[in-house]
């Protein structure tokens, strides 16, 4: 329903009007914008040019020498240092020089995108969606200054082969690995062979040494593009989160011409560092390299080196990485080759198996001839022992060739054996001559390589820790300390510096260092003073050995993994309980964004040991297999520290991990045990709390204590426990629902209208099809973005996953279907054949067919493996809206605008039958998973159930709106549909009985989908949101007392003691603003109430309605005095005369009517306009009445006689508002032609035209002294004009368009539909040639309640404003749901940032 703006405090937020005029505004000094509505968004209100069911449109108004760790035949250390004068990976953020970023005059401001979170240093961020940078605007589309600028990309510290972390790791010795290195060299030079080389081998066979060697060679030859050395348990090197950002950073340094293209992709996708791997590969690597093709004079070969892929913690990521790297083959200008090393793990083998055999060359290290390996290991021993001999001044000839040969035999082909033995022998605490016999004392020749390695580890540990040489008391203490220290190191999920490790396990640092010092041969222990260098395992085989009771046969050194995890879990709880508290980083401001917090500040208040505990305590708990019960340590921790823990996760950029941790915690608890009932209930409530608030906790952590608690249900356990955390500046709390609703999470983003949704078969992803020509992929567990699929050139109407999840199909208005790889985001192929919009897609159950429905009246069947079109099914006489396969695939149903459903045999393409019964377009069809039911939804407001075998209509479910979508749950328990456009109704499939209603969307629901386990249903809406529901909760959303539909207007009484609200539900409600209590509902209208207005003395309340009437009410009693009939169409606005003796009403019937409010008598109808009358205004003396109309004119009337004085012409589009100056000497008019005109009401002459807005001007108002004029526009600005000079003296950007404003009588304020705008008190006294500053006082817009330019309280999706009114410190928000929220604030205690 279209609602007109109104200048009075009974205001609405109508849909936007289009304007063809968009002149550039005059250059003025602007205040910092607050995520203003873009012109593109404003203009997007135009109707889509296609045949689609009418749908409700609503505007969605970051020098001790050591031997190697994972080493083989290595010894030459100087090689790295000499060739790394300009290392690729010199800092954890991968600094790139960029010529793309603009240089401000006199300002050296740089932009840094910080690691692990959205963080823009030296910039101003407002509303979190519009970023303004100090100096010139970053990434301006106009002219740019190309100067030396820097862009920082999050990079894993130590990723590159020549980074500081690997400084002491050696390369292959000369004359070792000769044949293999030559083979790799030949591969790198072959321009036509495989583009991937996979070097695989078991642990300890020297893979990393070879990787470092070839990387160093290619680096010297300028062929190395980038390298990434995975290392499990070593921070960002243990996962793939920064793999592609690190590679992009290094590629930009290796190929400087690539930098602008990477920068451009970051400009277009500023959150790319937080997106899924496929997104990062596409935007940071693949697209920039593709764009570079034209810049290169000749083809260039670059090689990527990825070492130890098997040490990537998430096996699913390894599969994704291999699929993405396989796309390198399609690059032209730059030939990208990839060298990969790994153990032969199953997931990696399967990943290579999915590639074409010609795409990769495989080499198995442990299949090399043992004689060659033994010779290489002998060379290693010879070189290292000679170095040790010289260092310790041992006589020539030591240790002798026989000893070297014996050691080489003992190594059993494992280079890690040789490296560890040399480190043990060369330990500076001991003499090598004494250490060598300890390695040689047992004979393991002939045994397996694993047994030989294990025996050496046992010998080293027994000797290094002096086990067996202590008295019983000392040995017990030593064993305990060993297990706590070394046991923690081998099970850590991330590496820690010694200082932080000591704090975490609560052992003095000196003791930790003392116990680790003898373990030099198996651990890399940093020297004292290098506090930030982590202690780490030199090879993962040592971890495998200690945790395997079958291998580690000595009871003194075996680590009980479950017990070690349990101990570390308790230490995590203890350290968090001790250190976590509210506002740990002293943010102070309730809306302070994380992006403004420096990483140094976070590390200062949340050191690495505390960060570790926050991230991994649940993982340790799960591995410990401890049983949980009520009132145990976990229960107590959550009761005392849950919110503080969430705040910490938010600060370190890991709040999405928090969602997964709470879910993991919930999975640990036995649902049938009474022993953990209370804990289980609390964890469930915690899960709902996090899911409901994750979007704001991720951005502004202190909103945990404000919005998150405030808007949680009354019976929320978290809310009741942490009630005292609500800040004191919130004086009264809004009315909220009793319990958690079935809506688990609301997914928001830049979706525009959402047309379709689909769960992946494994339930991990949700695909979202939108009007942005894009498919968005979200994580169903956390709601976080996983990928964005771009390629369509028009709206995307439908999405469907292949049953095995390998492909995702999308249908578009661009007449094509695209097949995508959802794990990588790569476009597999494009299916062309339809001649018009494609509206539907569906896969057959066996995945061998893809069906599509189109506006061209046909259904097409495709082979998804090849993209070939099998056949076109012709029979419908109008567009095909939906297609669906039956459970076993023997039938295909199609729904059409021709009001029919057709059943087809997909194997032959023949039409089985036609189902007739609907009287309008059929927009949805679905088969039940069991039985033979077929459901169809239609624009005739019905859902029909059919017998798919006979074609008989079984029963009809009637709704009160277009039934645009239907879906059966996989278990057959539910039929979901939209009997009411903005609601989801769950019905019993066999009877059609309504089971429950899911409410929450503010726009029409366009699509529904169930998860494969039937546990969740996802809905898409034209309100731009996607909601995930739990259908098992059931029941309609329990709303507090209020309206049942959109609230269009709210108005305070003159004394501020009452508030009236007007709603689409045909009622007016009266509220007590001080308590938020609803006094009464005023019933009488039979259609939507558009506006309300109090009489000047507050004794009467007038309401205007679509039922063509005005009603007068006694606000003190709620009694209806009378109904004023006479208009022939909807009444949009009403206004009392200054003396209250007359009431004027403006109607869409082109007339104004004057009424006697005391009697209800109609004085007269004022006729003259030829189109809708939008607004009316009395002159201050009541002698004139001005009216504004869509006919582009203003008319002046004599209210006493009804005579038309004159028509004021000059505007070129609709006139939206009129206002008299206080002395009545001027009349201002606001028009959709983007201008304001000033008129002389006595003569009707136009005095001047005020230009500056670039979209529709909705409202105008004079200041009390008549010297200033304020105007509000659809361009999301308020302008203040000097009447004498006709110039703009103030420009204020707002979040949403201001459609109602008036100067306050209580001070220098503008009262608007956004709230109170505070004006500088010196406005009138400053030079007219200068612009003054202004700031908003208290208002609500989009997602925030704000004071000044500072966000203070986030509004969840269900509490967003449809209309707003503010009086003093009370803000009243009307919602599309029909609710009205009252929030009273103590502004004196509100913490605010100082204004410079």
Coordinates of C-alpha atoms in Angstrom, one line a residue, residues 329-730:
X329 CA 44.8 -24.4 -16.2
X330 CA 42.3 -22.0 -17.8
X331 CA 44.6 -19.0 -17.3
X332 CA 46.1 -17.7 -20.6
X333 CA 48.5 -14.8 -20.2
X334 CA 50.0 -16.1 -17.0
X335 CA 50.7 -19.9 -17.0
X336 CA 50.3 -20.9 -13.3
X337 CA 51.9 -24.1 -12.3
X338 CA 51.6 -25.6 -8.8
X339 CA 54.0 -27.8 -6.9
X340 CA 52.4 -29.6 -4.0
X341 CA 53.8 -31.9 -1.3
X342 CA 51.8 -34.0 1.2
X343 CA 51.5 -37.3 2.8
X344 CA 49.3 -39.6 0.7
X345 CA 46.2 -38.9 2.8
X346 CA 42.9 -40.3 1.5
X347 CA 41.2 -36.9 1.0
X348 CA 44.2 -35.6 -1.0
X349 CA 44.3 -38.8 -3.1
X350 CA 40.6 -38.4 -3.9
X351 CA 41.1 -34.8 -4.8
X352 CA 43.7 -35.6 -7.4
X353 CA 41.6 -38.5 -8.6
X354 CA 38.8 -36.0 -9.4
X355 CA 41.2 -34.1 -11.7
X356 CA 41.9 -35.2 -15.3
X357 CA 44.9 -37.5 -15.2
X358 CA 46.8 -35.2 -17.6
X359 CA 46.5 -32.3 -15.2
X360 CA 48.9 -33.6 -12.6
X361 CA 52.2 -35.4 -12.4
X362 CA 52.6 -37.6 -9.3
X363 CA 55.9 -38.7 -7.6
X364 CA 56.0 -41.0 -4.6
X365 CA 59.1 -40.4 -2.5
X366 CA 59.1 -43.6 -0.5
X367 CA 59.1 -45.6 -3.8
X368 CA 62.5 -44.3 -4.7
X369 CA 65.2 -47.0 -4.7
X370 CA 66.5 -47.6 -1.1
X371 CA 70.1 -47.5 -2.3
X372 CA 69.6 -44.0 -3.6
X373 CA 67.9 -42.8 -0.4
X374 CA 70.5 -44.4 1.8
X375 CA 73.3 -42.7 -0.2
X376 CA 71.5 -39.3 0.2
X377 CA 71.1 -39.9 4.0
X378 CA 74.8 -40.9 4.2
X379 CA 75.7 -37.6 2.6
X380 CA 73.5 -35.8 5.2
X381 CA 75.1 -37.6 8.1
X382 CA 78.6 -37.0 6.7
X383 CA 78.0 -33.3 6.3
X384 CA 76.3 -32.7 9.7
X385 CA 78.7 -34.8 11.7
X386 CA 81.6 -33.1 10.2
X387 CA 80.1 -29.7 11.2
X388 CA 79.7 -31.0 14.7
X389 CA 83.3 -32.3 14.8
X390 CA 84.7 -29.0 13.9
X391 CA 82.4 -27.1 16.3
X392 CA 83.5 -29.2 19.2
X393 CA 87.2 -29.5 18.1
X394 CA 87.1 -33.3 17.9
X395 CA 89.9 -35.2 16.3
X396 CA 89.9 -35.9 12.5
X397 CA 88.3 -39.1 11.4
X398 CA 85.4 -38.9 13.9
X399 CA 83.0 -40.6 13.8
X400 CA 84.3 -42.8 10.9
X401 CA 82.7 -44.1 7.7
X402 CA 81.6 -47.3 9.4
X403 CA 79.6 -45.3 11.9
X404 CA 78.1 -43.2 9.2
X405 CA 77.0 -46.2 7.3
X406 CA 75.6 -47.8 10.4
X407 CA 73.6 -44.6 11.1
X408 CA 72.3 -44.6 7.5
X409 CA 71.1 -48.1 7.8
X410 CA 69.3 -47.4 11.1
X411 CA 67.5 -44.4 9.4
X412 CA 65.5 -46.9 7.3
X413 CA 65.0 -44.3 4.6
X414 CA 63.7 -41.6 7.0
X415 CA 65.4 -38.3 6.7
X416 CA 63.7 -37.2 9.9
X417 CA 65.6 -40.0 11.7
X418 CA 68.9 -38.6 10.4
X419 CA 68.0 -35.0 11.2
X420 CA 66.8 -35.8 14.8
X421 CA 69.9 -38.0 15.5
X422 CA 72.2 -35.2 14.4
X423 CA 70.4 -32.7 16.6
X424 CA 70.6 -35.1 19.5
X425 CA 74.3 -35.7 19.0
X426 CA 75.1 -32.0 18.5
X427 CA 73.2 -30.7 21.5
X428 CA 75.4 -28.0 23.0
X429 CA 74.7 -29.2 26.5
X430 CA 76.5 -32.4 25.9
X431 CA 79.7 -33.7 24.2
X432 CA 79.0 -35.4 20.9
X433 CA 81.4 -38.2 21.6
X434 CA 79.3 -39.1 24.7
X435 CA 75.9 -38.7 22.8
X436 CA 76.7 -40.8 19.8
X437 CA 76.8 -44.2 21.6
X438 CA 73.3 -43.6 22.9
X439 CA 72.1 -43.6 19.4
X440 CA 74.1 -46.7 18.5
X441 CA 73.6 -48.8 21.5
X442 CA 70.6 -50.8 20.2
X443 CA 70.5 -52.7 17.0
X444 CA 67.3 -51.9 15.0
X445 CA 68.6 -52.8 11.5
X446 CA 66.0 -54.9 9.7
X447 CA 63.0 -53.6 11.6
X448 CA 60.5 -51.2 10.1
X449 CA 61.3 -47.6 9.7
X450 CA 58.6 -46.7 12.2
X451 CA 60.1 -49.0 14.9
X452 CA 63.5 -47.6 14.3
X453 CA 62.2 -44.0 14.7
X454 CA 60.2 -44.9 17.8
X455 CA 63.2 -46.6 19.4
X456 CA 65.3 -43.5 18.8
X457 CA 62.6 -41.2 20.3
X458 CA 62.4 -43.4 23.4
X459 CA 66.2 -43.4 23.8
X460 CA 66.3 -39.6 23.4
X461 CA 63.5 -39.0 25.9
X462 CA 64.9 -41.3 28.6
X463 CA 68.3 -39.7 28.4
X464 CA 67.2 -36.1 28.0
X465 CA 64.7 -36.2 30.9
X466 CA 66.9 -38.4 33.2
X467 CA 64.0 -40.8 33.7
X468 CA 65.2 -43.7 35.9
X469 CA 68.0 -41.6 37.5
X470 CA 66.0 -39.7 40.0
X471 CA 64.7 -40.6 43.4
X472 CA 61.1 -41.6 43.5
X473 CA 59.9 -38.2 44.7
X474 CA 61.8 -36.3 42.1
X475 CA 60.8 -38.7 39.3
X476 CA 57.1 -38.3 40.2
X477 CA 57.4 -34.5 40.0
X478 CA 59.5 -34.7 36.8
X479 CA 56.9 -37.0 35.1
X480 CA 54.1 -34.7 36.2
X481 CA 55.8 -31.7 34.8
X482 CA 56.8 -33.5 31.6
X483 CA 53.2 -34.5 31.0
X484 CA 51.8 -31.0 31.8
X485 CA 54.4 -29.2 29.6
X486 CA 55.2 -31.6 26.8
X487 CA 51.8 -33.1 26.9
X488 CA 50.3 -29.7 26.4
X489 CA 52.6 -28.8 23.5
X490 CA 51.8 -32.0 21.5
X491 CA 48.0 -31.5 21.8
X492 CA 47.8 -27.7 21.4
X493 CA 45.6 -26.6 18.5
X494 CA 47.8 -23.5 18.0
X495 CA 51.4 -22.8 18.9
X496 CA 52.2 -20.4 21.7
X497 CA 55.3 -18.6 22.9
X498 CA 57.0 -20.1 26.0
X499 CA 55.8 -17.2 28.2
X500 CA 52.2 -17.7 27.1
X501 CA 52.4 -21.5 27.4
X502 CA 53.7 -21.1 30.9
X503 CA 50.8 -18.8 31.9
X504 CA 48.3 -21.1 30.3
X505 CA 49.4 -24.3 32.1
X506 CA 50.2 -22.3 35.3
X507 CA 53.8 -23.4 35.6
X508 CA 56.7 -20.9 36.1
X509 CA 58.3 -19.9 32.9
X510 CA 61.7 -20.8 34.3
X511 CA 60.5 -24.4 35.0
X512 CA 59.0 -24.7 31.5
X513 CA 62.3 -23.6 29.9
X514 CA 64.3 -25.9 32.2
X515 CA 62.2 -28.9 31.2
X516 CA 62.3 -28.1 27.5
X517 CA 66.0 -27.3 27.3
X518 CA 67.1 -31.0 27.0
X519 CA 64.5 -31.6 24.3
X520 CA 66.4 -29.6 21.7
X521 CA 66.6 -32.5 19.3
X522 CA 62.8 -32.9 19.0
X523 CA 61.4 -29.4 19.9
X524 CA 62.2 -25.9 18.6
X525 CA 62.5 -23.9 21.8
X526 CA 63.2 -20.2 21.4
X527 CA 66.0 -18.6 23.4
X528 CA 65.1 -16.6 26.5
X529 CA 64.1 -13.1 25.6
X530 CA 62.4 -14.1 22.4
X531 CA 59.0 -14.2 24.0
X532 CA 57.0 -14.0 20.9
X533 CA 58.7 -16.9 19.2
X534 CA 56.6 -20.1 19.7
X535 CA 57.8 -23.4 20.9
X536 CA 57.0 -26.0 18.3
X537 CA 57.5 -29.6 17.3
X538 CA 60.3 -30.2 14.9
X539 CA 58.3 -32.9 13.2
X540 CA 54.7 -34.2 13.5
X541 CA 56.0 -37.8 13.9
X542 CA 57.1 -36.9 17.5
X543 CA 53.5 -36.1 18.3
X544 CA 52.2 -39.3 16.7
X545 CA 54.8 -41.2 18.7
X546 CA 54.0 -39.7 22.2
X547 CA 50.2 -40.1 21.8
X548 CA 50.2 -43.7 20.6
X549 CA 50.4 -46.2 23.4
X550 CA 51.3 -49.0 21.0
X551 CA 54.3 -47.0 19.8
X552 CA 55.4 -45.2 22.9
X553 CA 55.9 -48.4 25.0
X554 CA 57.6 -46.7 27.9
X555 CA 55.0 -45.7 30.5
X556 CA 57.0 -42.8 31.8
X557 CA 56.8 -40.8 28.6
X558 CA 53.5 -41.9 27.0
X559 CA 51.0 -39.0 27.0
X560 CA 47.4 -40.0 27.8
X561 CA 45.7 -37.8 25.2
X562 CA 42.3 -37.7 26.8
X563 CA 43.7 -36.7 30.2
X564 CA 46.0 -34.1 28.6
X565 CA 43.0 -32.5 26.9
X566 CA 41.1 -32.6 30.1
X567 CA 43.9 -30.9 32.0
X568 CA 44.3 -28.2 29.4
X569 CA 40.5 -27.7 29.3
X570 CA 40.5 -27.0 33.0
X571 CA 43.4 -24.6 32.6
X572 CA 41.5 -22.8 29.8
X573 CA 38.5 -22.4 32.1
X574 CA 40.6 -21.1 35.0
X575 CA 42.5 -18.5 33.0
X576 CA 39.3 -17.2 31.3
X577 CA 37.5 -17.0 34.6
X578 CA 40.4 -15.0 36.1
X579 CA 40.9 -12.5 33.2
X580 CA 37.6 -12.1 31.3
X581 CA 35.4 -9.2 32.2
X582 CA 33.1 -6.6 30.7
X583 CA 34.6 -4.1 28.2
X584 CA 38.1 -5.6 28.3
X585 CA 39.6 -3.2 25.8
X586 CA 38.0 -0.1 27.3
X587 CA 35.9 0.7 24.3
X588 CA 33.4 2.4 26.6
X589 CA 31.1 3.5 23.8
X590 CA 28.1 1.2 23.4
X591 CA 28.2 1.2 19.6
X592 CA 32.0 1.2 19.2
X593 CA 32.9 -0.9 16.2
X594 CA 35.7 -3.4 16.3
X595 CA 37.1 -1.9 13.2
X596 CA 38.3 1.1 15.2
X597 CA 40.2 -1.0 17.7
X598 CA 43.9 -1.4 17.0
X599 CA 45.3 -4.9 17.1
X600 CA 47.9 -3.9 19.6
X601 CA 45.1 -2.9 22.0
X602 CA 43.5 -6.2 21.6
X603 CA 46.7 -8.1 22.2
X604 CA 47.5 -5.9 25.3
X605 CA 44.2 -6.8 27.0
X606 CA 43.7 -10.2 25.5
X607 CA 47.2 -11.9 25.4
X608 CA 47.7 -15.0 23.3
X609 CA 47.2 -17.4 26.2
X610 CA 43.7 -15.9 26.9
X611 CA 42.9 -15.9 23.2
X612 CA 43.9 -19.5 23.0
X613 CA 41.7 -20.4 25.9
X614 CA 38.7 -18.6 24.4
X615 CA 39.1 -20.3 21.1
X616 CA 39.8 -23.9 22.1
X617 CA 38.4 -24.7 25.5
X618 CA 35.4 -26.5 23.9
X619 CA 37.7 -28.5 21.6
X620 CA 39.8 -29.7 24.5
X621 CA 36.6 -30.5 26.5
X622 CA 35.3 -32.6 23.6
X623 CA 38.6 -34.5 23.2
X624 CA 38.8 -35.2 26.9
X625 CA 35.4 -37.1 26.7
X626 CA 34.5 -35.7 30.1
X627 CA 30.9 -36.1 31.3
X628 CA 29.1 -32.8 32.1
X629 CA 26.4 -32.2 34.7
X630 CA 24.5 -29.4 36.3
X631 CA 26.5 -27.0 38.5
X632 CA 29.9 -28.4 37.3
X633 CA 32.8 -26.2 36.1
X634 CA 31.3 -25.7 32.7
X635 CA 27.9 -24.7 34.1
X636 CA 29.5 -22.3 36.5
X637 CA 31.7 -20.8 33.8
X638 CA 28.8 -20.1 31.6
X639 CA 26.7 -18.6 34.4
X640 CA 29.5 -16.2 35.3
X641 CA 31.4 -15.5 32.1
X642 CA 29.3 -16.4 29.0
X643 CA 28.9 -12.8 27.8
X644 CA 32.5 -11.9 28.6
X645 CA 33.6 -14.9 26.5
X646 CA 31.4 -13.7 23.6
X647 CA 32.9 -10.3 23.9
X648 CA 36.4 -11.7 23.8
X649 CA 35.6 -13.8 20.7
X650 CA 34.2 -10.7 19.0
X651 CA 37.3 -8.7 19.8
X652 CA 39.6 -11.3 18.3
X653 CA 37.4 -11.8 15.2
X654 CA 36.3 -15.3 16.1
X655 CA 32.6 -14.9 16.9
X656 CA 31.5 -17.3 14.2
X657 CA 33.7 -19.9 16.0
X658 CA 31.7 -19.2 19.1
X659 CA 28.5 -20.3 17.3
X660 CA 30.2 -23.6 16.4
X661 CA 31.6 -24.0 19.9
X662 CA 28.2 -23.6 21.5
X663 CA 26.7 -26.1 19.0
X664 CA 29.5 -28.5 19.8
X665 CA 28.9 -28.1 23.5
X666 CA 25.3 -28.8 22.9
X667 CA 26.2 -32.0 21.1
X668 CA 28.3 -33.2 24.0
X669 CA 25.3 -33.1 26.4
X670 CA 23.2 -36.2 26.7
X671 CA 19.6 -35.1 25.9
X672 CA 18.1 -37.9 28.0
X673 CA 20.1 -37.3 31.1
X674 CA 18.5 -35.5 34.1
X675 CA 21.9 -34.9 35.5
X676 CA 22.6 -32.2 33.0
X677 CA 19.1 -30.8 32.4
X678 CA 19.7 -27.3 33.6
X679 CA 23.0 -27.0 31.8
X680 CA 21.4 -28.4 28.7
X681 CA 18.7 -25.8 28.9
X682 CA 21.2 -23.0 29.4
X683 CA 23.4 -24.2 26.5
X684 CA 20.3 -24.3 24.2
X685 CA 19.4 -20.7 25.3
X686 CA 23.0 -19.6 24.7
X687 CA 22.9 -21.0 21.2
X688 CA 19.7 -19.1 20.5
X689 CA 21.2 -16.0 22.0
X690 CA 24.3 -16.1 19.8
X691 CA 22.5 -17.0 16.6
X692 CA 20.0 -14.2 17.2
X693 CA 22.7 -11.6 17.8
X694 CA 25.8 -12.8 15.8
X695 CA 25.5 -10.1 13.2
X696 CA 25.9 -7.2 15.7
X697 CA 28.3 -9.0 18.1
X698 CA 30.6 -9.5 15.2
X699 CA 30.6 -5.7 14.6
X700 CA 30.1 -4.0 18.0
X701 CA 30.9 -6.2 20.9
X702 CA 29.5 -4.0 23.7
X703 CA 26.0 -4.4 22.1
X704 CA 26.1 -7.8 23.9
X705 CA 25.2 -6.0 27.1
X706 CA 22.7 -3.6 25.4
X707 CA 20.7 -4.8 22.4
X708 CA 21.4 -8.6 22.8
X709 CA 20.1 -8.7 26.4
X710 CA 17.4 -6.1 25.9
X711 CA 15.6 -7.8 23.0
X712 CA 16.0 -11.4 24.1
X713 CA 12.8 -13.0 25.2
X714 CA 11.5 -12.5 28.8
X715 CA 12.2 -16.2 29.7
X716 CA 15.7 -16.3 28.2
X717 CA 18.0 -17.9 30.7
X718 CA 20.9 -15.8 29.5
X719 CA 18.8 -12.7 29.9
X720 CA 17.8 -13.6 33.5
X721 CA 21.3 -14.4 34.5
X722 CA 22.9 -11.3 33.1
X723 CA 20.0 -8.8 33.6
X724 CA 22.2 -6.6 35.8
X725 CA 24.6 -6.1 32.8
X726 CA 22.1 -3.8 31.0
X727 CA 23.6 -0.3 31.1
X728 CA 22.1 2.2 33.5
X729 CA 21.4 4.7 30.6
X730 CA 18.6 2.4 29.4

